[in-house]
Short mmCIF file of C-alpha atoms in Angstrom, two decimals:
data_model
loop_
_atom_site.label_atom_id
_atom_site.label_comp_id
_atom_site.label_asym_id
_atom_site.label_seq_id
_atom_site.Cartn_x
_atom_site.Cartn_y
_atom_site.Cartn_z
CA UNK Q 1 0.00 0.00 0.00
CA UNK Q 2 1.49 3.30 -1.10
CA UNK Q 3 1.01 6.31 1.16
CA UNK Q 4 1.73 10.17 -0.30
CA UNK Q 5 2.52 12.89 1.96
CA UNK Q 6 2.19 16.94 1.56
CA UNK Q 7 4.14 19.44 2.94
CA UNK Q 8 6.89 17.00 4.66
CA UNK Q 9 4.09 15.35 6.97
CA UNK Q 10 5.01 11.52 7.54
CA UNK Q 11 1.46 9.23 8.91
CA UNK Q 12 3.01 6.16 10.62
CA UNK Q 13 0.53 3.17 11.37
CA UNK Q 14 0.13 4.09 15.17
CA UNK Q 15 1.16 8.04 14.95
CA UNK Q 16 2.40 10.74 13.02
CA UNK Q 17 6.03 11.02 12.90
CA UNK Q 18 8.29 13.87 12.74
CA UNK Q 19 8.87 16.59 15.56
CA UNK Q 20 7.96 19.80 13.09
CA UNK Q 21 4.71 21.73 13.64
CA UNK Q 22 3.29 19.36 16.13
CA UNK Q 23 0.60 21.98 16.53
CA UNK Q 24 -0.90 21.65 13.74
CA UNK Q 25 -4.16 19.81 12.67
CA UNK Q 26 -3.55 17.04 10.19
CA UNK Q 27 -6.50 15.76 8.12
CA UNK Q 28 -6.26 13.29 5.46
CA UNK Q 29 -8.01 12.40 2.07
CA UNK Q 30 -8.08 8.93 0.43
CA UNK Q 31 -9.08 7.75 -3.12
CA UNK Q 32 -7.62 5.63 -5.87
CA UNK Q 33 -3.99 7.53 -6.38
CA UNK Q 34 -3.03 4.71 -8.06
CA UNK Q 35 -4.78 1.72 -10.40
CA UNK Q 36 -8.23 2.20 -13.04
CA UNK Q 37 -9.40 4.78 -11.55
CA UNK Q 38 -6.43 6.85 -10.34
CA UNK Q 39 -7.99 10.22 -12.60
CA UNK Q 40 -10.36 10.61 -9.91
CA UNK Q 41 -7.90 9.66 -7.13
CA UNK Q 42 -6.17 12.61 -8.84
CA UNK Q 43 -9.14 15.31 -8.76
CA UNK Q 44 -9.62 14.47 -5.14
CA UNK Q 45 -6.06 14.94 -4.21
CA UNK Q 46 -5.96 18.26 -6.57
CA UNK Q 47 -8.58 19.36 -4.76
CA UNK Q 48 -7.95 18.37 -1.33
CA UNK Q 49 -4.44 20.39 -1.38
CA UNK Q 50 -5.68 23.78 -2.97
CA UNK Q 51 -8.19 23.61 0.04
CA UNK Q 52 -5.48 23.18 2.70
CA UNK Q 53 -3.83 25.81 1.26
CA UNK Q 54 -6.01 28.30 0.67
CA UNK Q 55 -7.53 27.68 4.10
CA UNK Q 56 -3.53 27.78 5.67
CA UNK Q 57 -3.54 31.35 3.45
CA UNK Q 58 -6.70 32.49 5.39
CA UNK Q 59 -5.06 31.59 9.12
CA UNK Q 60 -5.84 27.97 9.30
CA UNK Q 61 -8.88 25.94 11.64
CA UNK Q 62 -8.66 27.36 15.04
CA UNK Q 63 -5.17 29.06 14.86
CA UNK Q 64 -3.88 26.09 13.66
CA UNK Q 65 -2.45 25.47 10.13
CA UNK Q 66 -3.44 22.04 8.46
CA UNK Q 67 -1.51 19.28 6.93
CA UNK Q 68 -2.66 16.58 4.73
CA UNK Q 69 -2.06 12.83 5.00
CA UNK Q 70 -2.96 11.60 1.34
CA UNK Q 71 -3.41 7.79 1.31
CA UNK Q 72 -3.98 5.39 -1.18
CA UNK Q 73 -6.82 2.76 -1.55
CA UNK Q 74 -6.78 2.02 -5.51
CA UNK Q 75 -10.51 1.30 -5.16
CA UNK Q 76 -10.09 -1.75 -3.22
CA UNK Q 77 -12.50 -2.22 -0.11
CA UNK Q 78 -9.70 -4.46 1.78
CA UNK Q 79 -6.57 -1.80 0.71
CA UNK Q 80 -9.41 0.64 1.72
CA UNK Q 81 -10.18 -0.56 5.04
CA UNK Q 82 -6.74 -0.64 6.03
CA UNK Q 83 -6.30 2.72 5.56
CA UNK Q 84 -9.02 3.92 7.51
CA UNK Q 85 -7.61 1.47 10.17
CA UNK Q 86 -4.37 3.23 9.41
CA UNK Q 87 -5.86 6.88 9.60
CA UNK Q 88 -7.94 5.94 12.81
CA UNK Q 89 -4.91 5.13 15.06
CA UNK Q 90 -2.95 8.56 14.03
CA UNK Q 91 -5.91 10.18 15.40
CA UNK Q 92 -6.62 12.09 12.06
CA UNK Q 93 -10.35 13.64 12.54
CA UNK Q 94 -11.43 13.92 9.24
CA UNK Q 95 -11.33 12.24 5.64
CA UNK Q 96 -12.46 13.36 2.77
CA UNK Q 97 -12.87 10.02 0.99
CA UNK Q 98 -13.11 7.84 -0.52
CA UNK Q 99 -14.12 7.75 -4.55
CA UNK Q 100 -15.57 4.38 -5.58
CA UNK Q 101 -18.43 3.20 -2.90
CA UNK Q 102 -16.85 -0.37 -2.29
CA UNK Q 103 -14.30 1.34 -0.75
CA UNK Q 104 -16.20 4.20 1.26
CA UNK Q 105 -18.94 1.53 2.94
CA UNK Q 106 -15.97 -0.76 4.29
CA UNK Q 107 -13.51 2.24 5.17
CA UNK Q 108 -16.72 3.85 7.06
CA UNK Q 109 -16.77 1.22 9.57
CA UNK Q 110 -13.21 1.21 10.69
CA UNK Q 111 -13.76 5.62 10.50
CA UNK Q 112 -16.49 5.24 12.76
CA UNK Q 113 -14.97 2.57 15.04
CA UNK Q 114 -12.24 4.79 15.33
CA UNK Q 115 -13.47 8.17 15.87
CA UNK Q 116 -12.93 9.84 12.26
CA UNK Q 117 -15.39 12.05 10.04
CA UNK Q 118 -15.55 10.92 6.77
CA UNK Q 119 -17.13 12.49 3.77
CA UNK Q 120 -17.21 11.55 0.67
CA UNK Q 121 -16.54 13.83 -2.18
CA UNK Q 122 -18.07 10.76 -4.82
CA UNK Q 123 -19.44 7.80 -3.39
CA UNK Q 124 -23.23 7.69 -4.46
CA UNK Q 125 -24.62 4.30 -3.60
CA UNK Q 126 -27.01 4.84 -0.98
CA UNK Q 127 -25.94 2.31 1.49
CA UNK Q 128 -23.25 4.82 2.56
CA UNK Q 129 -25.88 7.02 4.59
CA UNK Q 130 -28.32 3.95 5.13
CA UNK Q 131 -26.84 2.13 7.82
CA UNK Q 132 -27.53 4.73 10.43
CA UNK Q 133 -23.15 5.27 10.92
CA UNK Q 134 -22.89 8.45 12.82
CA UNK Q 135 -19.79 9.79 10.70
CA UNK Q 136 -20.55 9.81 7.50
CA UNK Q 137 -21.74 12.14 5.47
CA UNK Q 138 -21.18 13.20 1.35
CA UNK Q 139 -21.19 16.37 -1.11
CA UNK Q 140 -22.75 14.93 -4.01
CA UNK Q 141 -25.79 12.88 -4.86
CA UNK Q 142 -26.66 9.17 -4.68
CA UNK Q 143 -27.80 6.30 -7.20
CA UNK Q 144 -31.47 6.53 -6.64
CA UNK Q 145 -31.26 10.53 -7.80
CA UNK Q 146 -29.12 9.43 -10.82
CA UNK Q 147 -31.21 6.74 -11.77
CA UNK Q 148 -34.12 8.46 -11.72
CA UNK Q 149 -32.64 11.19 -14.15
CA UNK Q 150 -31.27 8.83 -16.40
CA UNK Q 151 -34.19 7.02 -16.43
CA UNK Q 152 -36.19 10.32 -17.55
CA UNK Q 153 -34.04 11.00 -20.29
CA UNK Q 154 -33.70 7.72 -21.89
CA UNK Q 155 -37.79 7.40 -21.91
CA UNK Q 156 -37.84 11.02 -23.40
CA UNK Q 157 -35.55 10.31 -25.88
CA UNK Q 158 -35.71 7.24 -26.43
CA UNK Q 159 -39.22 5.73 -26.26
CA UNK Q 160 -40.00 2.76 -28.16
CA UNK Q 161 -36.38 1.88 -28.64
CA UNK Q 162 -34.46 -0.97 -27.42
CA UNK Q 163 -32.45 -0.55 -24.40
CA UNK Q 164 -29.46 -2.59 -22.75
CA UNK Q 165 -28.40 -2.58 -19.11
CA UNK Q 166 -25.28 -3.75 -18.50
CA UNK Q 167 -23.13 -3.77 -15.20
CA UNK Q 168 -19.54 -3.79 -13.57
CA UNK Q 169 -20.77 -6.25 -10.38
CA UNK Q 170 -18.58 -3.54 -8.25
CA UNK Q 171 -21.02 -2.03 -5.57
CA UNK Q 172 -20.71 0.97 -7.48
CA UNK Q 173 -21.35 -0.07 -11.05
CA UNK Q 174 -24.18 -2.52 -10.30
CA UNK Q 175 -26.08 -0.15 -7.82
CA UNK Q 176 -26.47 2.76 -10.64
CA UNK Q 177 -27.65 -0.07 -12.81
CA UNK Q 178 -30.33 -1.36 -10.74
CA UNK Q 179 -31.46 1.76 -9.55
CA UNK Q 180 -31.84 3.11 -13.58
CA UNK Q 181 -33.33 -0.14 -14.43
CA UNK Q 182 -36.08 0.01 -11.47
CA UNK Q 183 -36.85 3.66 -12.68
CA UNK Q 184 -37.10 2.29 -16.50
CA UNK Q 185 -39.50 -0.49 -15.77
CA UNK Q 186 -41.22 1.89 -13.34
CA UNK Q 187 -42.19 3.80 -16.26
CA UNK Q 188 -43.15 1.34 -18.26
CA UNK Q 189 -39.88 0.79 -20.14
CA UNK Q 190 -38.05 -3.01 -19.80
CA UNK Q 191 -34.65 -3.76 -21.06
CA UNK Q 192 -34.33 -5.87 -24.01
CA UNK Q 193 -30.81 -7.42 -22.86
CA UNK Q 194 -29.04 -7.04 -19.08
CA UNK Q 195 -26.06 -8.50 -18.37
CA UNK Q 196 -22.86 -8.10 -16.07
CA UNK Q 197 -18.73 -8.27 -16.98
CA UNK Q 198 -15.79 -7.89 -14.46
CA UNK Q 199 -14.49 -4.44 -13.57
CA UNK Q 200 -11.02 -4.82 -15.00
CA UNK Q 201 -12.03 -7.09 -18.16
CA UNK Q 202 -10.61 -6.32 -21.21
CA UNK Q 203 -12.66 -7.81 -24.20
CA UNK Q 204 -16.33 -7.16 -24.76
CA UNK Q 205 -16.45 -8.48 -28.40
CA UNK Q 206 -19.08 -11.12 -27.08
CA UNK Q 207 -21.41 -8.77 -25.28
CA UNK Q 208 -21.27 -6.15 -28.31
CA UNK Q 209 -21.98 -9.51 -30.59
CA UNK Q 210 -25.47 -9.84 -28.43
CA UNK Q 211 -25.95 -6.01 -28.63
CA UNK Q 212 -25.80 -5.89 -32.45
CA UNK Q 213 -27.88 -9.43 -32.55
CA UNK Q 214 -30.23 -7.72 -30.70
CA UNK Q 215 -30.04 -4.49 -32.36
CA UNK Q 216 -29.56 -2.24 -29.60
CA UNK Q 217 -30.73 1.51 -29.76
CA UNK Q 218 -28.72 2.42 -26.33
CA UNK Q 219 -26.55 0.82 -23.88
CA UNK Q 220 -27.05 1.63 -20.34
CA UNK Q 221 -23.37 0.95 -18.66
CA UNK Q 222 -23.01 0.83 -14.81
CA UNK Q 223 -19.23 1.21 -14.61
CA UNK Q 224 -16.06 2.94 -14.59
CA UNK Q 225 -14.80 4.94 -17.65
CA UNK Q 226 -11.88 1.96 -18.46
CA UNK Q 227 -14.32 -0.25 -19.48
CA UNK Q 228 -17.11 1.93 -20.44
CA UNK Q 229 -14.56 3.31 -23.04
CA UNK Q 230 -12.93 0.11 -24.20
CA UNK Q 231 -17.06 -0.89 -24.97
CA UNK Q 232 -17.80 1.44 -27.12
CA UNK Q 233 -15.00 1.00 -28.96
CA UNK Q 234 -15.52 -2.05 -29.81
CA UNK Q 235 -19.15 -1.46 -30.84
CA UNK Q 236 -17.84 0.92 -33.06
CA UNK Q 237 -15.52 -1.66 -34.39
CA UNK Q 238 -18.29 -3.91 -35.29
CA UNK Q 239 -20.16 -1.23 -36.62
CA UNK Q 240 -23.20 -0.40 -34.09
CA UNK Q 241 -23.86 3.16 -34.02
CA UNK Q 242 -25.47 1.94 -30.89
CA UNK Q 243 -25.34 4.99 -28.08
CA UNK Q 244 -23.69 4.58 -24.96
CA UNK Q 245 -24.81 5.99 -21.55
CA UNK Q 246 -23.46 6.05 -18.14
CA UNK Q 247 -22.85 7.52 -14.54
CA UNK Q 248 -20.78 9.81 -12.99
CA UNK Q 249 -17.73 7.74 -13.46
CA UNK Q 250 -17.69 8.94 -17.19
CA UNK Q 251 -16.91 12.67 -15.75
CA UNK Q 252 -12.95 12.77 -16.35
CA UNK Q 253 -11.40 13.21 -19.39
CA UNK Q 254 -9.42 9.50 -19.85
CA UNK Q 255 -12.28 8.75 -21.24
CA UNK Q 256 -12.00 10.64 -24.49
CA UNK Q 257 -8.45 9.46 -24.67
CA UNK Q 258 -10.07 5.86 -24.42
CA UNK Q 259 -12.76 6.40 -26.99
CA UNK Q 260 -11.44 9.07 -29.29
CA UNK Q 261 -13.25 11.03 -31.72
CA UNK Q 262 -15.29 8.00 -31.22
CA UNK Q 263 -16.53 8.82 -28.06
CA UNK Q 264 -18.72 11.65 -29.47
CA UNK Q 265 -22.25 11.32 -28.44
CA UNK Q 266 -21.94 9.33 -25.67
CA UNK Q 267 -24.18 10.30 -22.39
CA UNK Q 268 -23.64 10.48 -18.44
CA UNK Q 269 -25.13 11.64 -15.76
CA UNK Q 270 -23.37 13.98 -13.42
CA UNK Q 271 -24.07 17.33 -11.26
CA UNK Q 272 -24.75 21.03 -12.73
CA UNK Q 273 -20.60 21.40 -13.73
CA UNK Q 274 -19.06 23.06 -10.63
CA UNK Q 275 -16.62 24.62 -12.59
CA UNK Q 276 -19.27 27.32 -13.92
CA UNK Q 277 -21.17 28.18 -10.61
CA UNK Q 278 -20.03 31.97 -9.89
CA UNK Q 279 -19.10 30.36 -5.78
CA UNK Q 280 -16.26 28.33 -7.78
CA UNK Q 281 -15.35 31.29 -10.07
CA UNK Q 282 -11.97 32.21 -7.95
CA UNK Q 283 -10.93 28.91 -7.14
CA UNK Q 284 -11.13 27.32 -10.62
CA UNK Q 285 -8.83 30.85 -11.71
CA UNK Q 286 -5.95 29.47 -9.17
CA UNK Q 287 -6.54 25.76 -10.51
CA UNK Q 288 -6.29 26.99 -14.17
CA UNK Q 289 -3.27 29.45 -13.20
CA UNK Q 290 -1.31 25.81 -12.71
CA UNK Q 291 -2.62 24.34 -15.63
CA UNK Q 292 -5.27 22.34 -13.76
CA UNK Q 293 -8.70 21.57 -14.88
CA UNK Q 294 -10.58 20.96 -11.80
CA UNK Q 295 -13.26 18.67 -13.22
CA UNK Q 296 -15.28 16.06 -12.03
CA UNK Q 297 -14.46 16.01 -8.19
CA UNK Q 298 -11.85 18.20 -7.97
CA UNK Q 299 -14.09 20.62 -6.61
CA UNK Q 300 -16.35 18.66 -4.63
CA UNK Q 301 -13.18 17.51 -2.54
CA UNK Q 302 -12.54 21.34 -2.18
CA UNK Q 303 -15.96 21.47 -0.50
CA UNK Q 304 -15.69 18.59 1.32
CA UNK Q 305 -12.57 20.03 3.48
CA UNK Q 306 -14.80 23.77 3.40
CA UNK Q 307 -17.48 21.96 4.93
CA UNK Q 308 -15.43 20.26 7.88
CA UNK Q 309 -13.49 23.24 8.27
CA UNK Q 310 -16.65 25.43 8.82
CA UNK Q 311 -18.49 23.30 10.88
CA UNK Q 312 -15.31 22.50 13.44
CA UNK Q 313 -14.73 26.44 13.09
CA UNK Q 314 -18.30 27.50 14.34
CA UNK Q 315 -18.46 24.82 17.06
CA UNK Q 316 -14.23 25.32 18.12
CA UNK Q 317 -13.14 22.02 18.56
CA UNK Q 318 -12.00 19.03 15.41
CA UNK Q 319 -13.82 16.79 17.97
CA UNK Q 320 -15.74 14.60 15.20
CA UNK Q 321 -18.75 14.01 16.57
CA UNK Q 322 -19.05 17.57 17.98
CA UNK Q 323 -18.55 18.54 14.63
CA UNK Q 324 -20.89 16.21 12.35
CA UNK Q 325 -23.86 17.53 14.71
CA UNK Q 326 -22.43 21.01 13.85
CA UNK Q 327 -22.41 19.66 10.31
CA UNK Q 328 -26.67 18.06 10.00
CA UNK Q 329 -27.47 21.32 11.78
CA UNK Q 330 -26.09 23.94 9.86
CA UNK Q 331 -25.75 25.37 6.42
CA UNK Q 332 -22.27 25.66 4.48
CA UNK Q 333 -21.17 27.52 2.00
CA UNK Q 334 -19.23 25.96 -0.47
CA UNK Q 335 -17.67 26.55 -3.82
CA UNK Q 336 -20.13 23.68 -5.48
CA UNK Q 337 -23.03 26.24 -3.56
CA UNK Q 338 -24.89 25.98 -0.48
CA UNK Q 339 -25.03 22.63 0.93
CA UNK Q 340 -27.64 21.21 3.86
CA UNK Q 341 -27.89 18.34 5.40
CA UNK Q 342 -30.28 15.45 6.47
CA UNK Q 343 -29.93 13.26 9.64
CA UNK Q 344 -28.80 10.29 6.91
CA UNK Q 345 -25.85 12.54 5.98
CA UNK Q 346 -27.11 13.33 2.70
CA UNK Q 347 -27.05 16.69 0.87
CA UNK Q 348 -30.79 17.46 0.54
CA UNK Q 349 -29.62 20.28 -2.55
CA UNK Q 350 -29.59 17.64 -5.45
CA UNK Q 351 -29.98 18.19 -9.25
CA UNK Q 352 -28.31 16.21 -11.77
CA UNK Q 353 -28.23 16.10 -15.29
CA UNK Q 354 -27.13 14.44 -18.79
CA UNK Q 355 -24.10 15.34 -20.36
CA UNK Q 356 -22.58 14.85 -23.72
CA UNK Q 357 -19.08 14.17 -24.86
CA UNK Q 358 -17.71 15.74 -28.37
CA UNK Q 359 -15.61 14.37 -30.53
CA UNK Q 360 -12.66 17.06 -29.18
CA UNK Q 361 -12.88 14.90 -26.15
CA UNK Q 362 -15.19 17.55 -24.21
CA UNK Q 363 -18.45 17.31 -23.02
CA UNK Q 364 -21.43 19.66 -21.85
CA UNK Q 365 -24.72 19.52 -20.58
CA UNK Q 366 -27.73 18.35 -23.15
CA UNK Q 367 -30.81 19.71 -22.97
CA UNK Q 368 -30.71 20.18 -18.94
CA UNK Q 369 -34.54 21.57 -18.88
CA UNK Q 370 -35.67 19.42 -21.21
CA UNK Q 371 -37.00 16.62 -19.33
#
């Protein structure tokens, strides 16, 4: 298990070591740095450090400047749990973390065992706030809201044609499958084909065989970008215009280097793009100034850390339970906007939409008010 440290802070498994700035208030933030889905492991690191800093630059959390442990889980729940385990006994009171939700739901355990906050700046299956955990919390939405959406959209746009589900049998992938394909056959519309592959897999020549058999109008994919990508490649390949939508996975741009030109046209559901609210305006200026793009959830890391750092701020103590009441009671102010909270843990300011990727390997909302 790799472990990456900012500003000269060491984590050891028991305590922190090193005798500089004992005074200050470490806090840590763990995602996929490395392995399939080290982009987002990436934006969550990017964004975790401009919000130490900037907060240092403002005088720190009460008079105390923070340091950030950044750990690795590569989106594996036992890797994931052992970090937690590992972030626990330094006595770290917050994570932001983690990305993919079969790490977060295992790592929450040991967090809450061990006295630390945790919110996630991406983990959407709802089980995260469902088992009645007193630490955890999120920034962003959760499977049954992005269902639902998706679900909309496809029986707008696509009524009457034939739809495919397919699924990643992570706890992730599968969950924003199930929960588009009980809002599709809620209204009326059933799936043609659905079938699952293995995160990590390689060659989907077989399943795009059944899709073009079949003749597929759109493929629903409950995944990661790796494969998502490497599928509709391969349908191209065989010649199915077939369309391809997905999650929030999709929002980073390996995907267009996956795809291509290819890629253009394909769908995903993700939040109103942070990167355009005016509260983000400043902040995505000081990303950009260092050639960063803060995309996907660059920025909801940011608010992750604002939101801890508010709520320990206005109640004066990092104590984390002290401060996750501070946190369902209040309201915080965030560069992804206001953000409330439910006794779950869960944002109640939700609103996602569809996007669609160009073939310059961008993408942008489609018709947002549309359906």
């Amino acid at each position: 298990m790799k472990s990456f440290k900012l500003i000269g802070f060491a984590l050891g498994a028991s305590m922190l070591s090193g005798t500089a700035l004992a005074e200050d208030i470490t806090i840590a933030v763990a995602g996929p740095i490395t392995g399939g889905e080290s982009a987002f492991g990436r934006q969550m690191k990017n964004g975790a450090e401009m919000a130490v800093e900037q907060i240092n630059a403002s005088g720190g959390v009460l008079g105390k400047k923070l340091a950030l442990d950044v750990e690795d889980d590569a989106c594996d729940p036992k890797q994931a749990r052992s970090v937690a385990e590992k972030v626990a006994a330094a006595k770290i009171p917050f994570v932001a973390g983690h990305f993919c939700s079969s790490s977060s739901i295992p790592a929450s355990e040991a967090y809450a065992d061990g006295g630390v906050l945790q919110i996630t700046p991406a983990s959407t299956n709802p089980l995260f706030t469902e088992r009645k955990l007193w630490n955890v919390a999120r920034v962003c939405g959760r499977d049954d809201q992005q269902g639902q959406v998706a679900a909309r959209y496809i029986t707008k746009y696509f009524n009457g044609k034939k739809i495919a589900i397919l699924n990643d049998k992570t706890t992730y992938g599968k969950g924003l499958a199930d929960e588009t394909k009980k809002a599709l056959n809620k209204a009326g519309v059933i799936e043609k084909m659905n079938e699952s592959y293995n995160k990590g897999d390689k060659d989907f020549n077989a399943i795009v065989s059944r899709l073009k058999r079949d003749n597929i109008d759109l493929v629903y994919v409950g995944g990661y970008h790796q494969e998502a990508g490497l599928i509709l490649r391969q349908m191209r390949d065989q010649g199915l215009k077939t369309v391809l939508m997905s999650g929030d996975a999709l929002a980073d741009k390996e995907y267009a280097s996956i795809t291509g030109a290819a890629g253009a046209g394909t769908l995903f559901t993700f939040g109103p793009d942070p990167r355009r609210k005016p509260t983000a305006a400043a902040i995505v200026d000081k990303f950009r100034a260092r050639n960063i793009d803060p995309e996907g959830y660059t920025l909801y890391t940011y608010a992750a850390v604002q939101v801890w750092m508010q709520a320990a701020t206005k109640v004066g103590t990092t104590d984390p339970k002290k401060v996750m009441d501070t946190i369902k009671a209040g309201s915080w102010d965030t560069v992804i906007g206001k953000l409330d909270y439910d006794a779950k843990g869960d944002i109640k300011q939700i609103d996602y939409v569809v996007y669609k990727w160009d073939a310059t390997g961008g993408y942008s909302e489609t018709n947002p008010s549309a359906f």
